[in-house]
Tab-separated table of C-alpha atoms in Angstrom:
chain	number	residue	atom	x	y	z
A	161	MET	CA	37.105	0.479	76.432
A	162	THR	CA	35.411	1.376	79.715
A	163	SER	CA	35.251	4.947	80.986
A	164	ARG	CA	36.290	5.808	84.533
A	165	GLU	CA	34.367	7.535	87.289
A	166	ASP	CA	34.595	11.324	87.173
A	167	VAL	CA	32.828	13.136	90.022
A	168	THR	CA	33.058	16.459	88.177
A	169	HIS	CA	31.318	14.979	85.139
A	170	PHE	CA	27.805	16.235	84.478
A	171	GLU	CA	25.892	13.071	83.616
A	172	LEU	CA	24.218	13.358	80.215
A	173	ILE	CA	22.395	10.026	80.016
A	174	THR	CA	19.075	9.678	81.834
A	175	ILE	CA	16.757	6.739	81.089
A	176	GLN	CA	18.457	5.570	77.878
A	177	PRO	CA	20.460	2.294	77.854
A	178	ILE	CA	24.086	2.793	78.916
A	179	PRO	CA	26.421	2.091	75.963
A	180	PRO	CA	29.395	-0.257	76.532
A	181	ASP	CA	32.007	2.538	76.316
A	182	GLN	CA	30.316	4.349	79.238
A	183	ARG	CA	30.340	1.354	81.569
A	184	HIS	CA	32.598	1.561	84.630
A	185	GLY	CA	32.883	0.538	88.269
A	186	THR	CA	33.059	-2.738	90.197
A	187	ALA	CA	30.763	-4.674	92.517
A	188	ARG	CA	32.681	-3.190	95.452
A	189	ASP	CA	31.123	0.177	94.595
A	190	LEU	CA	27.724	-1.330	95.357
A	191	PHE	CA	28.791	-2.047	98.927
A	192	THR	CA	29.766	1.553	99.614
A	193	VAL	CA	26.761	3.106	97.867
A	194	TRP	CA	24.366	1.122	100.084
A	195	PHE	CA	26.406	1.163	103.273
A	196	GLY	CA	27.088	4.904	103.073
A	197	ALA	CA	23.546	5.821	102.058
A	198	ASN	CA	22.043	4.052	105.081
A	199	LEU	CA	24.252	5.641	107.742
A	200	MET	CA	21.877	8.515	108.454
A	201	LEU	CA	19.338	9.849	110.922
A	202	LEU	CA	16.261	8.277	109.337
A	203	THR	CA	17.760	4.812	109.796
A	204	ILE	CA	18.377	5.599	113.473
A	205	VAL	CA	14.767	6.763	113.875
A	206	THR	CA	13.507	3.604	112.179
A	207	GLY	CA	15.458	1.412	114.587
A	208	ALA	CA	14.002	3.310	117.542
A	209	LEU	CA	10.484	2.255	116.489
A	210	ALA	CA	11.263	-1.203	117.886
A	211	VAL	CA	11.250	0.173	121.445
A	212	THR	CA	9.115	3.313	121.152
A	213	GLU	CA	6.256	2.100	118.946
A	214	PHE	CA	6.463	-1.675	119.433
A	215	GLY	CA	7.584	-1.670	123.080
A	216	LEU	CA	10.242	-4.399	122.896
A	217	THR	CA	13.142	-4.915	125.242
A	218	PHE	CA	16.562	-4.166	123.772
A	219	GLY	CA	17.446	-7.818	123.164
A	220	TRP	CA	14.197	-8.599	121.356
A	221	ALA	CA	14.436	-5.327	119.424
A	222	VAL	CA	17.887	-6.268	118.131
A	223	LEU	CA	16.665	-9.740	117.163
A	224	GLY	CA	13.717	-8.306	115.244
A	225	LEU	CA	15.929	-5.781	113.456
A	226	VAL	CA	18.472	-8.458	112.520
A	227	VAL	CA	15.856	-10.868	111.144
A	228	GLY	CA	13.983	-8.171	109.229
A	229	ASN	CA	17.080	-6.705	107.618
A	230	LEU	CA	18.639	-10.048	106.710
A	231	PHE	CA	15.420	-11.268	105.109
A	232	GLY	CA	14.307	-8.054	103.411
A	233	ALA	CA	17.735	-7.360	101.923
A	234	VAL	CA	17.542	-10.575	99.901
A	235	PHE	CA	14.808	-9.084	97.732
A	236	MET	CA	16.413	-5.668	97.215
A	237	ALA	CA	19.834	-7.171	96.458
A	238	LEU	CA	18.411	-9.517	93.825
A	239	HIS	CA	17.608	-6.412	91.766
A	240	ALA	CA	21.310	-5.433	91.677
A	241	ALA	CA	22.178	-7.797	88.812
A	242	GLN	CA	19.544	-6.204	86.577
A	243	GLY	CA	21.491	-2.947	86.204
A	244	PRO	CA	24.689	-4.344	84.626
A	245	ALA	CA	22.723	-6.838	82.510
A	246	LEU	CA	20.183	-4.393	81.031
A	247	GLY	CA	21.786	-0.962	81.493
A	248	VAL	CA	18.528	0.889	82.207
A	249	PRO	CA	16.877	2.318	85.341
A	250	GLN	CA	14.716	-0.013	87.407
A	251	MET	CA	11.427	1.641	86.466
A	252	VAL	CA	12.210	1.421	82.737
A	253	GLN	CA	12.882	-2.284	83.173
A	254	THR	CA	9.483	-2.635	84.893
A	255	ARG	CA	7.918	-2.188	81.437
A	256	GLY	CA	9.167	-5.697	80.715
A	257	GLN	CA	6.696	-7.061	83.274
A	258	PHE	CA	3.765	-4.627	83.152
A	259	GLY	CA	3.914	-3.205	79.613
A	260	SER	CA	4.577	0.382	78.588
A	261	LEU	CA	1.309	1.786	79.963
A	262	GLY	CA	0.712	-0.830	82.656
A	263	SER	CA	3.991	0.139	84.323
A	264	LEU	CA	2.752	3.694	84.925
A	265	LEU	CA	0.841	2.525	87.998
A	266	ILE	CA	4.019	1.189	89.587
A	267	VAL	CA	6.181	4.135	88.541
A	268	GLY	CA	3.643	6.611	89.949
A	269	ILE	CA	3.589	4.817	93.313
A	270	VAL	CA	7.388	4.778	93.406
A	271	VAL	CA	7.607	8.519	92.706
A	272	ILE	CA	5.292	9.107	95.683
A	273	MET	CA	7.590	6.916	97.772
A	274	TYR	CA	10.625	8.997	96.797
A	275	LEU	CA	8.773	12.185	97.749
A	276	GLY	CA	7.841	10.676	101.114
A	277	PHE	CA	11.418	9.735	101.956
A	278	LEU	CA	12.641	13.099	100.689
A	279	ALA	CA	10.286	14.970	103.012
A	280	SER	CA	11.101	12.678	105.962
A	281	ASN	CA	14.824	13.197	105.531
A	282	LEU	CA	14.455	16.963	105.203
A	283	VAL	CA	12.515	17.127	108.483
A	284	LEU	CA	15.091	15.037	110.323
A	285	GLY	CA	18.060	16.938	108.903
A	286	GLY	CA	16.520	20.275	109.832
A	287	GLU	CA	15.598	19.174	113.357
A	288	ALA	CA	19.030	17.647	113.933
A	289	LEU	CA	20.980	20.730	112.919
A	290	ALA	CA	18.620	22.933	114.963
A	291	SER	CA	19.235	20.762	118.046
A	292	ILE	CA	22.894	21.776	118.260
A	293	VAL	CA	22.208	25.522	118.051
A	294	PRO	CA	19.786	26.643	120.796
A	295	GLY	CA	17.004	28.842	119.462
A	296	LEU	CA	17.731	28.058	115.810
A	297	SER	CA	14.772	27.239	113.568
A	298	ASP	CA	14.841	23.972	111.671
A	299	VAL	CA	14.299	25.793	108.370
A	300	PRO	CA	18.019	26.604	107.751
A	301	GLY	CA	18.900	22.948	108.348
A	302	ILE	CA	16.202	21.806	105.926
A	303	ALA	CA	17.567	24.229	103.336
A	304	LEU	CA	21.172	23.051	103.814
A	305	VAL	CA	20.291	19.375	103.496
A	306	GLY	CA	18.199	20.233	100.450
A	307	VAL	CA	20.973	22.126	98.663
A	308	LEU	CA	23.506	19.320	99.186
A	309	SER	CA	20.975	16.790	97.902
A	310	VAL	CA	20.034	18.786	94.813
A	311	VAL	CA	23.644	19.397	93.755
A	312	ALA	CA	24.520	15.695	93.890
A	313	ALA	CA	21.317	14.687	92.092
A	314	ILE	CA	21.938	17.196	89.305
A	315	PHE	CA	25.507	16.037	88.662
A	316	GLY	CA	24.266	12.465	88.782
A	317	TYR	CA	25.551	8.932	89.046
A	318	ASP	CA	29.298	9.367	89.619
A	319	LEU	CA	29.004	12.121	92.217
A	320	ILE	CA	26.387	10.161	94.175
A	321	HIS	CA	28.644	7.090	94.209
A	322	ALA	CA	31.573	9.233	95.377
A	323	TYR	CA	29.412	10.950	98.007
A	324	THR	CA	28.275	7.662	99.543
A	325	ARG	CA	31.817	6.275	99.388
A	326	VAL	CA	33.044	9.165	101.524
A	327	MET	CA	30.098	8.740	103.915
A	328	THR	CA	30.900	5.033	104.276
A	329	TYR	CA	34.150	5.912	106.018
A	330	LEU	CA	33.167	9.192	107.677
A	331	SER	CA	29.768	8.090	109.019
A	332	GLY	CA	31.118	4.648	109.851
A	333	VAL	CA	33.791	6.126	112.120
A	334	VAL	CA	31.317	8.527	113.742
A	335	LEU	CA	28.788	5.733	114.293
A	336	ALA	CA	31.428	3.638	116.085
A	337	LEU	CA	32.537	6.674	118.101
A	338	ALA	CA	28.950	7.462	119.116
A	339	ALA	CA	28.371	3.866	120.264
A	340	VAL	CA	31.560	3.861	122.342
A	341	TRP	CA	30.696	7.277	123.815
A	342	ILE	CA	27.167	6.223	124.778
A	343	ILE	CA	28.292	2.998	126.456
A	344	TRP	CA	31.510	4.048	128.190
A	345	VAL	CA	31.330	7.825	128.581
A	346	HIS	CA	27.659	8.672	129.056
A	347	GLY	CA	26.627	5.225	130.257
A	348	LEU	CA	23.357	3.340	129.952
A	349	PRO	CA	20.654	3.244	132.682
A	350	ALA	CA	21.062	0.466	135.241
A	351	ASP	CA	17.717	-1.060	134.242
A	352	PHE	CA	18.367	-0.655	130.500
A	353	LEU	CA	18.030	-4.330	129.569
A	354	GLY	CA	14.909	-4.738	131.701
A	355	ARG	CA	12.917	-1.912	130.193
A	356	ASN	CA	9.830	-2.699	128.083
A	357	ALA	CA	8.553	-6.237	127.536
A	358	PHE	CA	8.365	-8.914	124.892
A	359	SER	CA	5.282	-9.273	122.706
A	360	VAL	CA	4.682	-11.299	119.568
A	361	THR	CA	2.983	-8.303	118.000
A	362	GLY	CA	5.946	-6.065	118.766
A	363	LEU	CA	8.462	-8.573	117.424
A	364	LEU	CA	6.550	-9.102	114.184
A	365	GLY	CA	6.065	-5.348	113.827
A	366	THR	CA	9.800	-4.766	114.223
A	367	ILE	CA	10.674	-7.503	111.726
A	368	SER	CA	8.176	-6.044	109.262
A	369	VAL	CA	9.507	-2.480	109.541
A	370	ALA	CA	13.125	-3.637	109.088
A	371	ALA	CA	12.206	-5.873	106.141
A	372	LEU	CA	10.194	-3.096	104.525
A	373	TRP	CA	13.128	-0.715	104.951
A	374	GLN	CA	15.112	-3.049	102.716
A	375	ILE	CA	12.312	-3.880	100.270
A	376	ALA	CA	11.617	-0.157	99.829
A	377	TYR	CA	15.089	0.112	98.234
A	378	ALA	CA	14.190	-2.382	95.485
A	379	PRO	CA	13.085	0.341	93.014
A	380	TYR	CA	16.439	2.113	93.517
A	381	VAL	CA	18.904	-0.694	93.013
A	382	SER	CA	19.370	-0.924	89.244
A	383	ASP	CA	19.691	2.859	89.004
A	384	TYR	CA	23.038	2.595	90.837
A	385	SER	CA	24.385	-0.485	89.054
A	386	ARG	CA	23.345	0.201	85.456
A	387	TYR	CA	26.686	1.826	84.500
A	388	MET	CA	28.653	-1.232	85.575
A	389	PRO	CA	30.114	-3.572	82.934
A	390	ARG	CA	27.893	-6.432	81.805
A	391	ASP	CA	30.474	-8.921	83.114
A	392	THR	CA	30.195	-7.595	86.691
A	393	GLY	CA	28.440	-10.845	87.592
A	394	ALA	CA	25.153	-11.503	89.361
A	395	ARG	CA	26.681	-13.008	92.499
A	396	PRO	CA	29.256	-10.256	93.196
A	397	ALA	CA	26.581	-7.616	92.578
A	398	PHE	CA	24.146	-9.399	94.896
A	399	TRP	CA	26.517	-9.921	97.822
A	400	ALA	CA	28.050	-6.455	97.691
A	401	THR	CA	24.590	-4.891	97.667
A	402	TYR	CA	23.233	-7.293	100.282
A	403	TRP	CA	25.928	-6.780	102.890
A	404	GLY	CA	26.286	-3.061	102.190
A	405	SER	CA	22.590	-2.445	102.762
A	406	THR	CA	22.193	-4.936	105.627
A	407	LEU	CA	25.125	-3.686	107.699
A	408	GLY	CA	24.586	-0.048	106.779
A	409	SER	CA	20.980	-0.300	108.011
A	410	LEU	CA	21.297	-2.654	110.972
A	411	LEU	CA	24.083	-0.837	112.846
A	412	PRO	CA	22.398	2.599	113.025
A	413	MET	CA	19.041	0.916	113.738
A	414	ILE	CA	20.544	-0.762	116.808
A	415	LEU	CA	21.925	2.608	117.896
A	416	GLY	CA	18.437	4.088	117.477
A	417	ALA	CA	16.896	1.322	119.592
A	418	ALA	CA	19.459	1.954	122.338
A	419	VAL	CA	18.856	5.713	122.404
A	420	GLY	CA	15.082	5.308	122.248
A	421	LEU	CA	15.106	2.890	125.190
A	422	ALA	CA	17.566	4.889	127.296
A	423	MET	CA	15.774	8.226	126.734
A	424	PRO	CA	12.089	7.266	126.371
A	425	LYS	CA	10.632	10.634	127.367
A	426	THR	CA	12.877	12.676	125.090
A	427	ASN	CA	12.734	13.456	121.387
A	428	LEU	CA	15.052	10.914	119.756
A	429	LEU	CA	17.343	13.531	118.238
A	430	ASP	CA	17.584	15.373	121.555
A	431	GLY	CA	18.273	12.039	123.219
A	432	LEU	CA	21.075	11.272	120.770
A	433	ALA	CA	22.601	14.706	121.367
A	434	SER	CA	22.324	14.266	125.145
A	435	MET	CA	23.902	10.802	125.171
A	436	THR	CA	26.784	11.977	122.971
A	437	GLN	CA	27.313	15.236	124.856
A	438	GLY	CA	30.833	16.429	124.125
A	439	ILE	CA	30.839	15.122	120.559
A	440	ALA	CA	27.178	15.838	119.752
A	441	PRO	CA	27.897	18.533	117.111
A	442	LEU	CA	30.169	16.130	115.225
A	443	VAL	CA	27.638	13.282	115.416
A	444	VAL	CA	24.673	15.398	114.371
A	445	ILE	CA	26.457	17.205	111.544
A	446	VAL	CA	27.905	14.029	110.027
A	447	PHE	CA	24.608	12.141	110.177
A	448	SER	CA	22.822	15.188	108.744
A	449	VAL	CA	25.243	15.189	105.815
A	450	GLY	CA	24.435	11.479	105.499
A	451	VAL	CA	20.775	12.466	105.172
A	452	ALA	CA	21.748	14.682	102.240
A	453	ALA	CA	23.469	11.724	100.547
A	454	ALA	CA	20.362	9.572	100.912
A	455	ASN	CA	18.176	12.406	99.683
A	456	ALA	CA	20.383	12.846	96.622
A	457	MET	CA	19.597	9.220	95.790
A	458	ASN	CA	15.876	9.853	96.324
A	459	LEU	CA	15.951	12.909	94.072
A	460	TYR	CA	17.986	11.192	91.372
A	461	CYS	CA	15.778	8.089	91.303
A	462	GLY	CA	12.648	10.218	91.537
A	463	ALA	CA	13.768	12.278	88.563
A	464	LEU	CA	14.543	9.171	86.473
A	465	SER	CA	11.157	7.663	87.359
A	466	THR	CA	9.321	10.881	86.499
A	467	LEU	CA	11.158	11.071	83.174
A	468	THR	CA	10.113	7.471	82.567
A	469	VAL	CA	6.477	8.542	82.928
A	470	GLY	CA	7.059	11.425	80.505
A	471	GLN	CA	8.760	9.239	77.920
A	472	THR	CA	5.945	6.700	78.166
A	473	LEU	CA	3.376	9.363	77.357
A	474	PHE	CA	5.571	11.015	74.688
A	475	PRO	CA	7.663	8.177	73.184
A	476	ALA	CA	9.518	10.396	70.683
A	477	TRP	CA	10.993	12.400	73.581
A	478	SER	CA	14.471	11.409	74.742
A	479	PRO	CA	15.038	13.330	78.015
A	480	GLY	CA	18.531	14.629	78.715
A	481	ALA	CA	20.450	16.220	81.573
A	482	ARG	CA	18.450	19.450	81.451
A	483	ALA	CA	15.189	17.531	81.875
A	484	ARG	CA	16.657	15.622	84.830
A	485	THR	CA	17.784	18.894	86.451
A	486	ILE	CA	14.407	20.587	86.063
A	487	THR	CA	12.590	17.485	87.281
A	488	ALA	CA	14.850	17.133	90.329
A	489	LEU	CA	14.241	20.757	91.275
A	490	GLY	CA	10.487	20.273	90.905
A	491	LEU	CA	10.488	17.157	93.076
A	492	PHE	CA	12.581	18.924	95.680
A	493	GLY	CA	10.052	21.752	95.764
A	494	LEU	CA	7.195	19.311	96.364
A	495	SER	CA	9.068	17.453	99.104
A	496	LEU	CA	10.011	20.743	100.768
A	497	VAL	CA	6.347	21.726	100.981
A	498	GLY	CA	5.535	18.306	102.446
A	499	ALA	CA	8.335	18.582	105.000
A	500	LEU	CA	7.255	22.021	106.198
A	501	LEU	CA	3.580	21.021	106.438
A	502	GLY	CA	4.125	17.668	108.144
A	503	LYS	CA	7.068	18.313	110.458
A	504	ASN	CA	4.964	18.790	113.603
A	505	SER	CA	3.559	15.248	113.416
A	506	PHE	CA	6.581	13.650	111.792
A	507	LEU	CA	6.777	10.329	113.664
A	508	VAL	CA	3.093	9.477	113.196
A	509	ASN	CA	3.205	10.435	109.508
A	510	TYR	CA	6.394	8.456	108.931
A	511	THR	CA	5.094	5.304	110.631
A	512	ASN	CA	1.901	5.376	108.558
A	513	PHE	CA	3.923	6.029	105.416
A	514	ILE	CA	6.198	3.000	105.727
A	515	LEU	CA	3.234	0.755	106.578
A	516	LEU	CA	1.528	1.886	103.366
A	517	LEU	CA	4.670	1.102	101.374
A	518	LEU	CA	4.576	-2.417	102.733
A	519	TYR	CA	1.362	-3.231	100.908
A	520	VAL	CA	2.178	-1.732	97.496
A	521	LEU	CA	5.859	-2.617	97.034
A	522	VAL	CA	5.776	-6.274	98.066
A	523	PRO	CA	3.728	-7.594	95.094
A	524	TRP	CA	5.766	-5.483	92.647
A	525	THR	CA	9.118	-6.851	93.797
A	526	ALA	CA	7.715	-10.411	93.741
A	527	ILE	CA	6.528	-10.022	90.129
A	528	ASN	CA	9.738	-8.338	89.002
A	529	LEU	CA	12.066	-10.944	90.501
A	530	VAL	CA	10.013	-13.966	89.383
A	531	ASP	CA	9.909	-12.550	85.864
A	532	TYR	CA	13.632	-11.751	85.736
A	533	TYR	CA	15.082	-14.867	87.374
A	534	LEU	CA	12.554	-17.650	86.852
A	535	LEU	CA	10.739	-16.796	83.613
A	536	ARG	CA	13.104	-14.825	81.370
A	537	HIS	CA	16.414	-15.666	83.071
A	538	GLY	CA	17.658	-12.108	82.597
A	539	LYS	CA	16.970	-12.062	78.838
A	540	TYR	CA	14.999	-8.982	77.739
A	541	ASP	CA	14.621	-6.997	74.545
A	542	VAL	CA	15.797	-3.622	75.887
A	543	ALA	CA	14.780	-1.813	72.678
A	544	SER	CA	11.141	-2.749	73.378
A	545	PHE	CA	11.283	-0.884	76.713
A	546	LEU	CA	11.405	2.453	74.882
A	547	ARG	CA	8.809	1.761	72.195
A	548	GLN	CA	5.394	3.406	72.301
A	549	ASP	CA	3.593	0.106	71.854
A	550	GLY	CA	5.825	-1.653	74.389
A	551	GLY	CA	7.359	-3.870	71.714
A	552	ILE	CA	7.057	-7.553	72.570
A	553	TYR	CA	5.827	-6.612	76.062
A	554	GLY	CA	2.789	-4.683	74.838
A	555	ARG	CA	1.078	-1.670	76.334
A	556	VAL	CA	-0.538	-3.473	79.272
A	557	ASN	CA	0.387	-6.893	80.586
A	558	VAL	CA	-2.938	-7.939	82.080
A	559	VAL	CA	-1.392	-10.897	83.881
A	560	ALA	CA	1.060	-8.694	85.791
A	561	VAL	CA	-1.554	-6.062	86.633
A	562	VAL	CA	-4.009	-8.707	87.862
A	563	CYS	CA	-1.343	-10.422	89.958
A	564	TYR	CA	-0.264	-7.083	91.401
A	565	SER	CA	-3.868	-6.350	92.408
A	566	ILE	CA	-4.208	-9.825	93.922
A	567	GLY	CA	-0.975	-9.257	95.833
A	568	ILE	CA	-2.396	-6.119	97.437
A	569	PHE	CA	-5.836	-7.548	98.239
A	570	VAL	CA	-4.570	-10.761	99.856
A	571	GLN	CA	-2.613	-8.642	102.315
A	572	LEU	CA	-5.655	-6.735	103.597
A	573	PRO	CA	-6.974	-9.358	106.064
A	574	PHE	CA	-3.469	-9.540	107.588
A	575	ALA	CA	-2.833	-5.780	107.646
A	576	ALA	CA	-2.544	-3.843	110.894
A	577	THR	CA	-2.368	-0.067	110.605
A	578	PRO	CA	-3.752	2.872	112.621
A	579	MET	CA	-6.332	3.377	109.860
A	580	TYR	CA	-7.342	-0.255	109.266
A	581	THR	CA	-6.795	-3.620	110.919
A	582	GLY	CA	-7.793	-6.755	109.042
A	583	PRO	CA	-9.771	-9.550	110.730
A	584	ILE	CA	-6.860	-12.017	110.783
A	585	ALA	CA	-4.446	-9.384	112.114
A	586	ASN	CA	-7.013	-8.527	114.777
A	587	ALA	CA	-7.312	-12.194	115.748
A	588	LEU	CA	-3.512	-12.334	116.040
A	589	GLY	CA	-3.479	-9.433	118.459
A	590	GLY	CA	-2.491	-6.818	115.893
A	591	ALA	CA	0.465	-8.714	114.418
A	592	ASP	CA	1.044	-7.686	110.798
A	593	LEU	CA	1.934	-10.624	108.539
A	594	SER	CA	0.662	-9.025	105.350
A	595	TRP	CA	4.000	-8.711	103.577
A	596	ILE	CA	4.798	-12.399	104.068
A	597	VAL	CA	1.405	-13.351	102.641
A	598	GLY	CA	1.878	-10.911	99.757
A	599	LEU	CA	5.195	-12.497	98.769
A	600	ALA	CA	3.956	-16.060	99.281
A	601	VAL	CA	0.857	-15.564	97.120
A	602	THR	CA	2.010	-13.176	94.398
A	603	SER	CA	5.159	-15.081	93.407
A	604	PRO	CA	3.649	-18.475	92.501
A	605	VAL	CA	0.447	-16.989	91.067
A	606	TYR	CA	2.404	-14.744	88.694
A	607	TYR	CA	4.755	-17.574	87.724
A	608	TRP	CA	1.858	-19.892	86.865
A	609	LEU	CA	-0.246	-17.329	85.009
A	610	ALA	CA	2.725	-15.931	83.076
A	611	LYS	CA	3.815	-19.411	81.952
A	612	ARG	CA	0.254	-20.124	80.849
A	613	PHE	CA	-0.681	-16.862	79.099
A	614	GLN	CA	2.594	-15.102	78.166
A	615	LEU	CA	4.392	-17.780	76.183
A	616	ASN	CA	4.790	-15.559	73.094
A	617	SER	CA	6.327	-12.734	75.131
A	618	LEU	CA	8.703	-15.099	76.944
A	619	LEU	CA	9.867	-16.641	73.684
A	620	GLY	CA	10.135	-13.191	72.112
A	621	SER	CA	12.533	-12.006	74.816
A	622	ALA	CA	14.882	-14.916	74.225
A	623	THR	CA	14.704	-14.555	70.431
A	624	ALA	CA	15.367	-10.801	70.561
A	625	VAL	CA	18.396	-11.288	72.785
A	626	ARG	CA	19.853	-13.978	70.516
A	627	THR	CA	19.283	-11.748	67.476
A	628	ALA	CA	20.982	-8.767	69.143
A	629	ALA	CA	23.938	-10.944	70.102
């Protein structure tokens, strides 16, 4: 018998496998959780980078955003099937590739990512709410977004799913209203389509940012599908996640590109408020509440990942709801400090942050997906994930760690960041192709080395699954 969603239920399970009688939900829930979570201010800001940072015309900006989102979402959506099949958070499942101790490197990086997105969202939410009340500091807005995020993260899985389901409809309607208002009420500049210019560097930069936006969600995905019944199906889970995240990201990104191009000398949030004058309070408030929904997901995933680190170091510990609550509050405190310290140079900090993510997440997602789909075919010994010695996966999988390191290093010559530009990227005029190279190299290298040196582990996974069945 499968339990039903209860938004008032205080989730008790943290990183432990979800038992069959606690499984509930359908693939359709994956569409709303990813569509609703992406309809927020940070997505709008990310879309604006295509015209403000990369200097593209509107048409080329839209093309770059479409290509990047469609391609990047493939990798994040492929993780969706892992939740129903294994019933554990994504970072716990990573032990199956890297070993119990080897996975700590990845989990630590992911926790830093959650903190970065938390701080970014707090800054945007605070600035947005301050923009509709002249003279108001952004601190009250930061606090409001923070409180909404913490409450949802503490209650857990069901409330977050319900929250994003509501935002799917509410933010979706407001997004459509804002687009209509900007085009037909406020109007676009006469030279709108002629502003900026095409460049290969700008197009590749836009594609990369949009693809990374999607790939950055890969560590989240299983956390929001692990309660679903095992028979949910890989294809329904993939397509619901894929289209929810693609459409939920692409539409506000296009809005951001339009606002950024129409109001180039204005802060983006002020530009959005100006172009929606008359309904600006509604637009800003709804998208700020959307920020809180996304931040609840960041806090929840961050807490689960931090608990995963703790359980790795202290295997006898089985963290519960109280541990998740305390951890979420601690992570919120750290992100709040980061938001308050970095708010004055937000756009520069955010751009550098997402470029850094590009280099460290790409080889991880390549290794994880090759291992799950091509090597083990979804068959893992879940009990080994929680053992001190890593069970059949060991403490450190040298092959995975080596391939991960290779995946980072091969990207360096193709990297283009404000801090470092590789020789090949420099020869290409600053175009950043690092993530494509990282995927293209890491995937086959890991597949070949794992088949050659991990035969016992691969056979052990299949044997353990057959025994459990």
